[in-house]
Amino acid sequence: MEGLKDIPVREPGGNTFCADVEQSIRKRFRKKIWSRFTRAIREYDLVHEGDKIAVCISGGKDSMLMAKLFQELKRHNKFDFELVFLVMNPGYSPENLRMIENNAKRLEIPITVFESDIFGAVYQIEKSPCYLCARMRRGYLYQKAQELGCNKIALGHHYDDVIETILMGMLYGAQIQTMMPKLHGTNFEGMEIIRPMYLIREHNIKEWRDFNGLQFLQCACRFTDNCSSCRDDGQSNSKRLEVKELIAQLKKTNPFVEGNIFKSVENVMLDTVIGYKKDGVRHHFLDGYDLAGTPRKTEET
């Protein structure tokens, strides 16, 4: 990894464009975006006094909005915490990197850019390159955030990502799971992932982007500069897009389907499931079926 590069953001004479964008968050999108952001922080206990949070920016609409929301929170919050706006360059094309830097300047986000060669490392991988790339990016972000004295990294996953993940796990992974609002870092002691966009709907993020005339990267991946899975025209083999389309179809006959999917992992009835895993240990309903008290644990083979 090369040295850090700090991008100046303040424009001479002030930045009325940025002021208008911030005003839109406070006024026009207060209920749809700002209130849901602060609700997630309260409900899931995401930000504490003394935190130093690395706000991870990929260059897309979600992470750029998250950066502006954190700036707003910093202005108005009653306790002290620090922010670092962290951009990892995994091998972007010069045009894509320039777009990120220009958007950061227009939006007055003081980004810190650091280099890696993740795209080069996974370029020849044929099986699950996207999975490997995502794991490597997460590791680099953890490492750099920790070097900068941060104890948390913030990712821009939103409500729709959560419900799509639930269905994808069931349909393609044969398991019930969800994308958690926060997680302890397993390989980086004292670090946490937080997802403060957890309750914000994707269509509201798009509305905010379009209302302000903003253009962001469609995809963070060099291999998918023209990737159909990142377009809005529906021409894609992406499993996530398949699930997105399935949810849209179900919503036509059940307007509550999205909320029901989201709440389903808050209302898991363990007495009515065949089995479940906790801390790597498999539990089966027959383990304690004829016994009183806690079911015994059996190690998974």
Short mmCIF file of N, CA and C in Angstrom, two decimals, residues 121-291:
data_model
loop_
_atom_site.label_atom_id
_atom_site.label_comp_id
_atom_site.label_asym_id
_atom_site.label_seq_id
_atom_site.Cartn_x
_atom_site.Cartn_y
_atom_site.Cartn_z
N ALA A 121 -5.00 -8.57 -8.00
CA ALA A 121 -4.84 -9.84 -7.31
C ALA A 121 -5.94 -10.84 -7.67
N VAL A 122 -7.15 -10.35 -7.94
CA VAL A 122 -8.26 -11.27 -8.20
C VAL A 122 -8.60 -11.38 -9.68
N TYR A 123 -7.84 -10.69 -10.53
CA TYR A 123 -8.18 -10.63 -11.96
C TYR A 123 -8.22 -12.01 -12.60
N GLN A 124 -7.30 -12.90 -12.20
CA GLN A 124 -7.22 -14.22 -12.82
C GLN A 124 -8.08 -15.27 -12.11
N ILE A 125 -8.76 -14.86 -11.05
CA ILE A 125 -9.59 -15.82 -10.31
C ILE A 125 -10.88 -16.07 -11.07
N GLU A 126 -11.16 -17.34 -11.38
CA GLU A 126 -12.36 -17.68 -12.14
C GLU A 126 -13.54 -17.99 -11.24
N LYS A 127 -13.29 -18.61 -10.08
CA LYS A 127 -14.38 -19.02 -9.20
C LYS A 127 -14.58 -17.98 -8.10
N SER A 128 -15.76 -17.39 -8.07
CA SER A 128 -16.17 -16.42 -7.04
C SER A 128 -15.19 -15.26 -6.87
N PRO A 129 -14.81 -14.58 -7.96
CA PRO A 129 -13.90 -13.44 -7.80
C PRO A 129 -14.54 -12.30 -7.01
N CYS A 130 -15.85 -12.12 -7.14
CA CYS A 130 -16.53 -11.04 -6.43
C CYS A 130 -16.49 -11.27 -4.92
N TYR A 131 -16.68 -12.52 -4.51
CA TYR A 131 -16.63 -12.85 -3.08
C TYR A 131 -15.24 -12.59 -2.53
N LEU A 132 -14.22 -13.05 -3.25
CA LEU A 132 -12.84 -12.85 -2.80
C LEU A 132 -12.50 -11.37 -2.76
N CYS A 133 -12.93 -10.63 -3.79
CA CYS A 133 -12.66 -9.19 -3.84
C CYS A 133 -13.28 -8.48 -2.65
N ALA A 134 -14.53 -8.82 -2.34
CA ALA A 134 -15.22 -8.18 -1.22
C ALA A 134 -14.53 -8.48 0.10
N ARG A 135 -14.09 -9.74 0.29
CA ARG A 135 -13.38 -10.10 1.52
C ARG A 135 -12.06 -9.34 1.65
N MET A 136 -11.35 -9.24 0.54
CA MET A 136 -10.06 -8.54 0.57
C MET A 136 -10.25 -7.04 0.82
N ARG A 137 -11.26 -6.45 0.20
CA ARG A 137 -11.53 -5.02 0.42
C ARG A 137 -11.86 -4.77 1.88
N ARG A 138 -12.67 -5.63 2.48
CA ARG A 138 -13.02 -5.48 3.88
C ARG A 138 -11.77 -5.54 4.76
N GLY A 139 -10.89 -6.49 4.47
CA GLY A 139 -9.67 -6.61 5.25
C GLY A 139 -8.78 -5.39 5.14
N TYR A 140 -8.61 -4.85 3.94
CA TYR A 140 -7.80 -3.65 3.74
C TYR A 140 -8.41 -2.46 4.48
N LEU A 141 -9.73 -2.34 4.43
CA LEU A 141 -10.38 -1.23 5.12
C LEU A 141 -10.21 -1.33 6.63
N TYR A 142 -10.38 -2.53 7.16
CA TYR A 142 -10.14 -2.75 8.59
C TYR A 142 -8.72 -2.34 8.97
N GLN A 143 -7.76 -2.82 8.19
CA GLN A 143 -6.36 -2.58 8.50
C GLN A 143 -6.03 -1.09 8.48
N LYS A 144 -6.44 -0.40 7.42
CA LYS A 144 -6.13 1.02 7.32
C LYS A 144 -6.86 1.82 8.38
N ALA A 145 -8.12 1.49 8.65
CA ALA A 145 -8.87 2.19 9.70
C ALA A 145 -8.20 2.02 11.05
N GLN A 146 -7.73 0.82 11.33
CA GLN A 146 -7.05 0.58 12.60
C GLN A 146 -5.75 1.36 12.67
N GLU A 147 -5.02 1.43 11.57
CA GLU A 147 -3.78 2.22 11.53
C GLU A 147 -4.04 3.69 11.83
N LEU A 148 -5.21 4.17 11.41
CA LEU A 148 -5.56 5.58 11.61
C LEU A 148 -6.19 5.82 12.98
N GLY A 149 -6.25 4.79 13.81
CA GLY A 149 -6.77 4.95 15.17
C GLY A 149 -8.27 4.82 15.29
N CYS A 150 -8.93 4.28 14.26
CA CYS A 150 -10.39 4.11 14.29
C CYS A 150 -10.75 2.83 15.04
N ASN A 151 -11.93 2.83 15.63
CA ASN A 151 -12.44 1.62 16.27
C ASN A 151 -13.67 1.05 15.56
N LYS A 152 -14.15 1.77 14.53
CA LYS A 152 -15.30 1.29 13.76
C LYS A 152 -15.13 1.64 12.29
N ILE A 153 -15.67 0.78 11.43
CA ILE A 153 -15.82 1.13 10.02
C ILE A 153 -17.31 1.13 9.69
N ALA A 154 -17.75 2.15 8.98
CA ALA A 154 -19.16 2.29 8.60
C ALA A 154 -19.32 1.94 7.13
N LEU A 155 -20.25 1.05 6.83
CA LEU A 155 -20.54 0.62 5.46
C LEU A 155 -21.93 1.09 5.06
N GLY A 156 -22.14 1.29 3.77
CA GLY A 156 -23.35 1.93 3.28
C GLY A 156 -24.48 1.00 2.87
N HIS A 157 -24.55 -0.20 3.44
CA HIS A 157 -25.65 -1.10 3.10
C HIS A 157 -26.97 -0.55 3.62
N HIS A 158 -28.02 -0.68 2.83
CA HIS A 158 -29.32 -0.11 3.16
C HIS A 158 -30.39 -1.20 3.34
N TYR A 159 -31.60 -0.76 3.61
CA TYR A 159 -32.74 -1.64 3.91
C TYR A 159 -32.95 -2.69 2.82
N ASP A 160 -32.88 -2.27 1.58
CA ASP A 160 -33.11 -3.21 0.48
C ASP A 160 -32.02 -4.26 0.41
N ASP A 161 -30.77 -3.88 0.72
CA ASP A 161 -29.70 -4.87 0.79
C ASP A 161 -30.03 -5.93 1.84
N VAL A 162 -30.62 -5.49 2.95
CA VAL A 162 -30.92 -6.42 4.05
C VAL A 162 -31.97 -7.45 3.62
N ILE A 163 -33.08 -6.98 3.06
CA ILE A 163 -34.14 -7.94 2.72
C ILE A 163 -33.73 -8.83 1.54
N GLU A 164 -32.93 -8.30 0.62
CA GLU A 164 -32.43 -9.13 -0.47
C GLU A 164 -31.49 -10.21 0.06
N THR A 165 -30.67 -9.86 1.05
CA THR A 165 -29.76 -10.83 1.65
C THR A 165 -30.52 -11.95 2.35
N ILE A 166 -31.61 -11.61 3.02
CA ILE A 166 -32.43 -12.63 3.70
C ILE A 166 -32.96 -13.63 2.68
N LEU A 167 -33.54 -13.13 1.59
CA LEU A 167 -34.11 -14.04 0.58
C LEU A 167 -33.03 -14.81 -0.15
N MET A 168 -31.91 -14.17 -0.46
CA MET A 168 -30.82 -14.87 -1.15
C MET A 168 -30.30 -16.03 -0.30
N GLY A 169 -30.20 -15.81 1.01
CA GLY A 169 -29.76 -16.89 1.88
C GLY A 169 -30.70 -18.08 1.84
N MET A 170 -32.00 -17.81 1.81
CA MET A 170 -32.98 -18.89 1.77
C MET A 170 -33.00 -19.60 0.42
N LEU A 171 -33.02 -18.82 -0.66
CA LEU A 171 -33.22 -19.39 -1.99
C LEU A 171 -31.96 -20.02 -2.57
N TYR A 172 -30.81 -19.44 -2.27
CA TYR A 172 -29.57 -19.91 -2.88
C TYR A 172 -28.58 -20.49 -1.88
N GLY A 173 -28.77 -20.21 -0.58
CA GLY A 173 -27.84 -20.72 0.42
C GLY A 173 -28.43 -21.73 1.38
N ALA A 174 -29.73 -21.99 1.25
CA ALA A 174 -30.43 -22.96 2.11
C ALA A 174 -30.23 -22.65 3.58
N GLN A 175 -30.30 -21.35 3.93
CA GLN A 175 -30.15 -20.97 5.33
C GLN A 175 -30.92 -19.67 5.59
N ILE A 176 -31.25 -19.47 6.83
CA ILE A 176 -31.90 -18.23 7.24
C ILE A 176 -30.87 -17.37 7.95
N GLN A 177 -30.60 -16.23 7.38
CA GLN A 177 -29.61 -15.32 7.94
C GLN A 177 -29.99 -13.90 7.54
N THR A 178 -29.34 -12.93 8.16
CA THR A 178 -29.57 -11.55 7.76
C THR A 178 -28.26 -10.79 7.78
N MET A 179 -28.26 -9.61 7.23
CA MET A 179 -27.13 -8.69 7.28
C MET A 179 -27.28 -7.89 8.57
N MET A 180 -26.36 -8.07 9.51
CA MET A 180 -26.50 -7.47 10.83
C MET A 180 -26.18 -5.97 10.81
N PRO A 181 -26.86 -5.18 11.67
CA PRO A 181 -26.57 -3.74 11.71
C PRO A 181 -25.21 -3.41 12.29
N LYS A 182 -24.64 -4.33 13.08
CA LYS A 182 -23.26 -4.16 13.53
C LYS A 182 -22.68 -5.51 13.87
N LEU A 183 -21.34 -5.60 13.74
CA LEU A 183 -20.63 -6.85 13.99
C LEU A 183 -19.26 -6.54 14.58
N HIS A 184 -18.80 -7.38 15.47
CA HIS A 184 -17.42 -7.28 15.94
C HIS A 184 -16.49 -7.82 14.86
N GLY A 185 -15.36 -7.15 14.66
CA GLY A 185 -14.37 -7.63 13.72
C GLY A 185 -13.70 -8.89 14.24
N THR A 186 -13.72 -9.96 13.46
CA THR A 186 -13.20 -11.24 13.94
C THR A 186 -11.68 -11.29 13.92
N ASN A 187 -11.06 -10.62 12.96
CA ASN A 187 -9.60 -10.68 12.84
C ASN A 187 -8.91 -9.38 13.24
N PHE A 188 -9.69 -8.41 13.70
CA PHE A 188 -9.13 -7.11 14.08
C PHE A 188 -9.71 -6.74 15.44
N GLU A 189 -8.94 -7.01 16.48
CA GLU A 189 -9.42 -6.83 17.84
C GLU A 189 -9.81 -5.37 18.11
N GLY A 190 -10.97 -5.22 18.72
CA GLY A 190 -11.45 -3.89 19.09
C GLY A 190 -12.15 -3.14 17.98
N MET A 191 -12.26 -3.75 16.80
CA MET A 191 -12.90 -3.09 15.66
C MET A 191 -14.33 -3.62 15.48
N GLU A 192 -15.19 -2.74 14.96
CA GLU A 192 -16.57 -3.11 14.65
C GLU A 192 -16.95 -2.61 13.26
N ILE A 193 -17.85 -3.34 12.62
CA ILE A 193 -18.56 -2.84 11.43
C ILE A 193 -19.89 -2.29 11.89
N ILE A 194 -20.26 -1.11 11.41
CA ILE A 194 -21.62 -0.59 11.65
C ILE A 194 -22.26 -0.26 10.31
N ARG A 195 -23.59 -0.39 10.26
CA ARG A 195 -24.34 -0.11 9.03
C ARG A 195 -25.47 0.88 9.36
N PRO A 196 -25.16 2.18 9.41
CA PRO A 196 -26.16 3.17 9.82
C PRO A 196 -27.23 3.47 8.78
N MET A 197 -27.08 2.95 7.54
CA MET A 197 -28.10 3.15 6.50
C MET A 197 -29.14 2.03 6.54
N TYR A 198 -29.11 1.23 7.57
CA TYR A 198 -29.86 -0.01 7.68
C TYR A 198 -31.36 0.15 7.43
N LEU A 199 -31.93 1.29 7.79
CA LEU A 199 -33.38 1.49 7.69
C LEU A 199 -33.78 2.39 6.52
N ILE A 200 -32.82 2.77 5.68
CA ILE A 200 -33.09 3.70 4.58
C ILE A 200 -33.37 2.91 3.31
N ARG A 201 -34.46 3.25 2.62
CA ARG A 201 -34.84 2.57 1.39
C ARG A 201 -34.01 3.05 0.21
N GLU A 202 -33.69 2.13 -0.70
CA GLU A 202 -32.85 2.47 -1.84
C GLU A 202 -33.51 3.49 -2.76
N HIS A 203 -34.82 3.39 -2.94
CA HIS A 203 -35.46 4.34 -3.86
C HIS A 203 -35.41 5.76 -3.31
N ASN A 204 -35.36 5.91 -2.00
CA ASN A 204 -35.21 7.24 -1.41
C ASN A 204 -33.80 7.78 -1.62
N ILE A 205 -32.80 6.90 -1.59
CA ILE A 205 -31.43 7.31 -1.89
C ILE A 205 -31.34 7.80 -3.34
N LYS A 206 -31.99 7.08 -4.24
CA LYS A 206 -32.00 7.50 -5.65
C LYS A 206 -32.72 8.83 -5.83
N GLU A 207 -33.80 9.02 -5.09
CA GLU A 207 -34.53 10.29 -5.15
C GLU A 207 -33.64 11.45 -4.71
N TRP A 208 -32.89 11.24 -3.62
CA TRP A 208 -31.96 12.27 -3.13
C TRP A 208 -30.89 12.56 -4.18
N ARG A 209 -30.33 11.52 -4.77
CA ARG A 209 -29.31 11.69 -5.82
C ARG A 209 -29.85 12.48 -7.00
N ASP A 210 -31.01 12.09 -7.49
CA ASP A 210 -31.56 12.73 -8.68
C ASP A 210 -32.04 14.15 -8.40
N PHE A 211 -32.61 14.37 -7.23
CA PHE A 211 -33.07 15.71 -6.85
C PHE A 211 -31.91 16.70 -6.87
N ASN A 212 -30.74 16.26 -6.47
CA ASN A 212 -29.56 17.13 -6.41
C ASN A 212 -28.71 17.07 -7.67
N GLY A 213 -29.15 16.31 -8.67
CA GLY A 213 -28.42 16.24 -9.94
C GLY A 213 -27.05 15.63 -9.81
N LEU A 214 -26.92 14.65 -8.93
CA LEU A 214 -25.62 14.02 -8.67
C LEU A 214 -25.44 12.78 -9.53
N GLN A 215 -24.20 12.51 -9.88
CA GLN A 215 -23.84 11.30 -10.61
C GLN A 215 -22.70 10.60 -9.88
N PHE A 216 -22.89 9.31 -9.59
CA PHE A 216 -21.89 8.55 -8.86
C PHE A 216 -21.50 7.32 -9.65
N LEU A 217 -20.46 6.63 -9.17
CA LEU A 217 -20.08 5.36 -9.78
C LEU A 217 -21.24 4.38 -9.70
N GLN A 218 -21.47 3.66 -10.78
CA GLN A 218 -22.50 2.63 -10.77
C GLN A 218 -22.00 1.37 -10.08
N CYS A 219 -20.71 1.11 -10.20
CA CYS A 219 -20.15 -0.10 -9.62
C CYS A 219 -18.71 0.18 -9.22
N ALA A 220 -18.29 -0.41 -8.10
CA ALA A 220 -16.94 -0.19 -7.60
C ALA A 220 -15.91 -1.08 -8.27
N CYS A 221 -16.33 -1.99 -9.13
CA CYS A 221 -15.43 -3.02 -9.65
C CYS A 221 -14.91 -2.68 -11.03
N ARG A 222 -13.61 -2.84 -11.24
CA ARG A 222 -13.00 -2.57 -12.54
C ARG A 222 -13.53 -3.51 -13.61
N PHE A 223 -13.86 -4.75 -13.22
CA PHE A 223 -14.30 -5.74 -14.18
C PHE A 223 -15.72 -5.48 -14.64
N THR A 224 -16.43 -4.61 -13.93
CA THR A 224 -17.84 -4.39 -14.24
C THR A 224 -18.11 -2.93 -14.56
N ASP A 225 -17.15 -2.27 -15.21
CA ASP A 225 -17.39 -0.90 -15.66
C ASP A 225 -18.62 -0.86 -16.57
N ASN A 226 -18.85 -1.97 -17.30
CA ASN A 226 -20.04 -2.08 -18.15
C ASN A 226 -20.93 -3.23 -17.68
N CYS A 227 -20.92 -3.46 -16.37
CA CYS A 227 -21.59 -4.63 -15.80
C CYS A 227 -23.11 -4.45 -15.78
N SER A 228 -23.83 -5.45 -16.31
CA SER A 228 -25.29 -5.34 -16.35
C SER A 228 -25.90 -5.43 -14.97
N SER A 229 -25.21 -6.06 -14.04
CA SER A 229 -25.78 -6.18 -12.70
C SER A 229 -25.82 -4.84 -11.98
N CYS A 230 -25.11 -3.85 -12.50
CA CYS A 230 -25.07 -2.54 -11.85
C CYS A 230 -25.96 -1.54 -12.55
N ARG A 231 -26.62 -1.95 -13.62
CA ARG A 231 -27.47 -1.02 -14.36
C ARG A 231 -28.90 -1.14 -13.87
N ASP A 232 -29.69 -0.15 -14.25
CA ASP A 232 -31.09 -0.14 -13.85
C ASP A 232 -32.02 -0.66 -14.96
N ASP A 233 -31.43 -1.23 -16.04
CA ASP A 233 -32.29 -1.61 -17.16
C ASP A 233 -32.77 -3.05 -17.05
N GLY A 234 -32.38 -3.76 -15.99
CA GLY A 234 -32.92 -5.10 -15.76
C GLY A 234 -32.23 -6.20 -16.53
N GLN A 235 -31.25 -5.89 -17.38
CA GLN A 235 -30.58 -6.90 -18.16
C GLN A 235 -29.40 -7.45 -17.37
N SER A 236 -29.64 -8.50 -16.60
CA SER A 236 -28.58 -9.00 -15.73
C SER A 236 -28.84 -10.43 -15.33
N ASN A 237 -27.75 -11.16 -15.07
CA ASN A 237 -27.84 -12.50 -14.52
C ASN A 237 -27.56 -12.51 -13.03
N SER A 238 -27.44 -11.35 -12.44
CA SER A 238 -27.10 -11.24 -11.03
C SER A 238 -28.18 -11.87 -10.16
N LYS A 239 -27.75 -12.70 -9.22
CA LYS A 239 -28.70 -13.32 -8.30
C LYS A 239 -29.39 -12.26 -7.45
N ARG A 240 -28.63 -11.23 -7.05
CA ARG A 240 -29.24 -10.16 -6.25
C ARG A 240 -30.32 -9.45 -7.05
N LEU A 241 -30.09 -9.22 -8.34
CA LEU A 241 -31.10 -8.56 -9.15
C LEU A 241 -32.32 -9.46 -9.35
N GLU A 242 -32.09 -10.77 -9.47
CA GLU A 242 -33.22 -11.70 -9.56
C GLU A 242 -34.11 -11.59 -8.32
N VAL A 243 -33.47 -11.52 -7.16
CA VAL A 243 -34.23 -11.42 -5.91
C VAL A 243 -34.92 -10.07 -5.82
N LYS A 244 -34.25 -9.02 -6.27
CA LYS A 244 -34.86 -7.68 -6.28
C LYS A 244 -36.13 -7.69 -7.13
N GLU A 245 -36.06 -8.34 -8.28
CA GLU A 245 -37.22 -8.41 -9.17
C GLU A 245 -38.32 -9.28 -8.57
N LEU A 246 -37.94 -10.36 -7.89
CA LEU A 246 -38.93 -11.21 -7.23
C LEU A 246 -39.69 -10.42 -6.17
N ILE A 247 -38.98 -9.64 -5.37
CA ILE A 247 -39.63 -8.84 -4.34
C ILE A 247 -40.59 -7.84 -4.97
N ALA A 248 -40.18 -7.23 -6.09
CA ALA A 248 -41.04 -6.28 -6.78
C ALA A 248 -42.33 -6.95 -7.27
N GLN A 249 -42.22 -8.19 -7.75
CA GLN A 249 -43.40 -8.92 -8.20
C GLN A 249 -44.32 -9.25 -7.03
N LEU A 250 -43.74 -9.70 -5.92
CA LEU A 250 -44.54 -10.04 -4.75
C LEU A 250 -45.25 -8.81 -4.18
N LYS A 251 -44.60 -7.67 -4.28
CA LYS A 251 -45.17 -6.44 -3.75
C LYS A 251 -46.45 -6.03 -4.49
N LYS A 252 -46.59 -6.47 -5.73
CA LYS A 252 -47.78 -6.11 -6.50
C LYS A 252 -49.05 -6.69 -5.88
N THR A 253 -48.93 -7.83 -5.24
CA THR A 253 -50.11 -8.45 -4.61
C THR A 253 -50.08 -8.33 -3.09
N ASN A 254 -48.93 -7.99 -2.53
CA ASN A 254 -48.81 -7.82 -1.08
C ASN A 254 -47.92 -6.61 -0.79
N PRO A 255 -48.52 -5.45 -0.55
CA PRO A 255 -47.74 -4.23 -0.34
C PRO A 255 -46.88 -4.26 0.92
N PHE A 256 -47.10 -5.23 1.79
CA PHE A 256 -46.35 -5.31 3.04
C PHE A 256 -45.20 -6.31 2.97
N VAL A 257 -44.94 -6.86 1.79
CA VAL A 257 -43.99 -7.97 1.69
C VAL A 257 -42.59 -7.57 2.12
N GLU A 258 -42.15 -6.36 1.79
CA GLU A 258 -40.79 -5.94 2.15
C GLU A 258 -40.61 -5.84 3.66
N GLY A 259 -41.58 -5.20 4.31
CA GLY A 259 -41.53 -5.09 5.76
C GLY A 259 -41.62 -6.45 6.44
N ASN A 260 -42.42 -7.34 5.86
CA ASN A 260 -42.56 -8.67 6.44
C ASN A 260 -41.27 -9.47 6.35
N ILE A 261 -40.57 -9.34 5.21
CA ILE A 261 -39.28 -10.02 5.07
C ILE A 261 -38.30 -9.48 6.10
N PHE A 262 -38.25 -8.17 6.24
CA PHE A 262 -37.33 -7.54 7.18
C PHE A 262 -37.61 -8.00 8.62
N LYS A 263 -38.88 -8.01 8.99
CA LYS A 263 -39.25 -8.35 10.37
C LYS A 263 -39.17 -9.85 10.65
N SER A 264 -39.13 -10.67 9.59
CA SER A 264 -39.14 -12.12 9.81
C SER A 264 -37.94 -12.58 10.62
N VAL A 265 -36.79 -11.91 10.48
CA VAL A 265 -35.61 -12.33 11.24
C VAL A 265 -35.57 -11.70 12.63
N GLU A 266 -36.56 -10.86 12.94
CA GLU A 266 -36.72 -10.36 14.30
C GLU A 266 -37.73 -11.20 15.08
N ASN A 267 -38.45 -12.06 14.35
CA ASN A 267 -39.51 -12.86 14.97
C ASN A 267 -39.31 -14.35 14.73
N VAL A 268 -38.08 -14.81 14.85
CA VAL A 268 -37.78 -16.23 14.63
C VAL A 268 -38.33 -17.05 15.81
N MET A 269 -39.18 -18.01 15.51
CA MET A 269 -39.80 -18.85 16.53
C MET A 269 -39.01 -20.15 16.62
N LEU A 270 -38.06 -20.20 17.54
CA LEU A 270 -37.16 -21.35 17.62
C LEU A 270 -37.90 -22.64 17.93
N ASP A 271 -39.05 -22.56 18.60
CA ASP A 271 -39.82 -23.77 18.90
C ASP A 271 -40.42 -24.40 17.66
N THR A 272 -40.41 -23.69 16.54
CA THR A 272 -41.04 -24.21 15.33
C THR A 272 -40.05 -24.42 14.19
N VAL A 273 -38.74 -24.47 14.50
CA VAL A 273 -37.76 -24.74 13.45
C VAL A 273 -37.11 -26.10 13.72
N ILE A 274 -36.70 -26.76 12.64
CA ILE A 274 -36.11 -28.10 12.75
C ILE A 274 -34.75 -28.04 13.41
N GLY A 275 -33.97 -27.03 13.04
CA GLY A 275 -32.64 -26.91 13.60
C GLY A 275 -32.09 -25.52 13.42
N TYR A 276 -31.03 -25.22 14.16
CA TYR A 276 -30.35 -23.92 14.01
C TYR A 276 -28.92 -24.07 14.51
N LYS A 277 -28.08 -23.11 14.13
CA LYS A 277 -26.69 -23.08 14.57
C LYS A 277 -26.47 -21.86 15.44
N LYS A 278 -25.67 -22.03 16.47
CA LYS A 278 -25.24 -20.91 17.31
C LYS A 278 -23.79 -21.14 17.70
N ASP A 279 -22.95 -20.15 17.40
CA ASP A 279 -21.51 -20.24 17.71
C ASP A 279 -20.89 -21.50 17.11
N GLY A 280 -21.32 -21.85 15.91
CA GLY A 280 -20.76 -23.01 15.21
C GLY A 280 -21.29 -24.35 15.66
N VAL A 281 -22.21 -24.35 16.61
CA VAL A 281 -22.78 -25.60 17.14
C VAL A 281 -24.19 -25.79 16.58
N ARG A 282 -24.43 -26.99 16.06
CA ARG A 282 -25.74 -27.29 15.50
C ARG A 282 -26.68 -27.79 16.59
N HIS A 283 -27.90 -27.28 16.60
CA HIS A 283 -28.95 -27.72 17.51
C HIS A 283 -30.10 -28.30 16.67
N HIS A 284 -30.71 -29.36 17.15
CA HIS A 284 -31.82 -30.01 16.45
C HIS A 284 -33.00 -30.14 17.40
N PHE A 285 -34.20 -30.03 16.87
CA PHE A 285 -35.37 -30.03 17.74
C PHE A 285 -35.53 -31.36 18.49
N LEU A 286 -35.00 -32.45 17.94
CA LEU A 286 -35.11 -33.74 18.62
C LEU A 286 -34.17 -33.86 19.81
N ASP A 287 -33.14 -32.97 19.88
CA ASP A 287 -32.18 -33.06 20.98
C ASP A 287 -32.87 -33.01 22.34
N GLY A 288 -33.84 -32.16 22.46
CA GLY A 288 -34.52 -32.02 23.75
C GLY A 288 -35.99 -32.32 23.68
N TYR A 289 -36.40 -33.01 22.63
CA TYR A 289 -37.83 -33.24 22.41
C TYR A 289 -38.49 -33.99 23.57
N ASP A 290 -37.83 -35.02 24.10
CA ASP A 290 -38.40 -35.82 25.19
C ASP A 290 -37.83 -35.44 26.56
N LEU A 291 -37.07 -34.35 26.60
CA LEU A 291 -36.43 -33.95 27.84
C LEU A 291 -36.90 -32.57 28.27
#
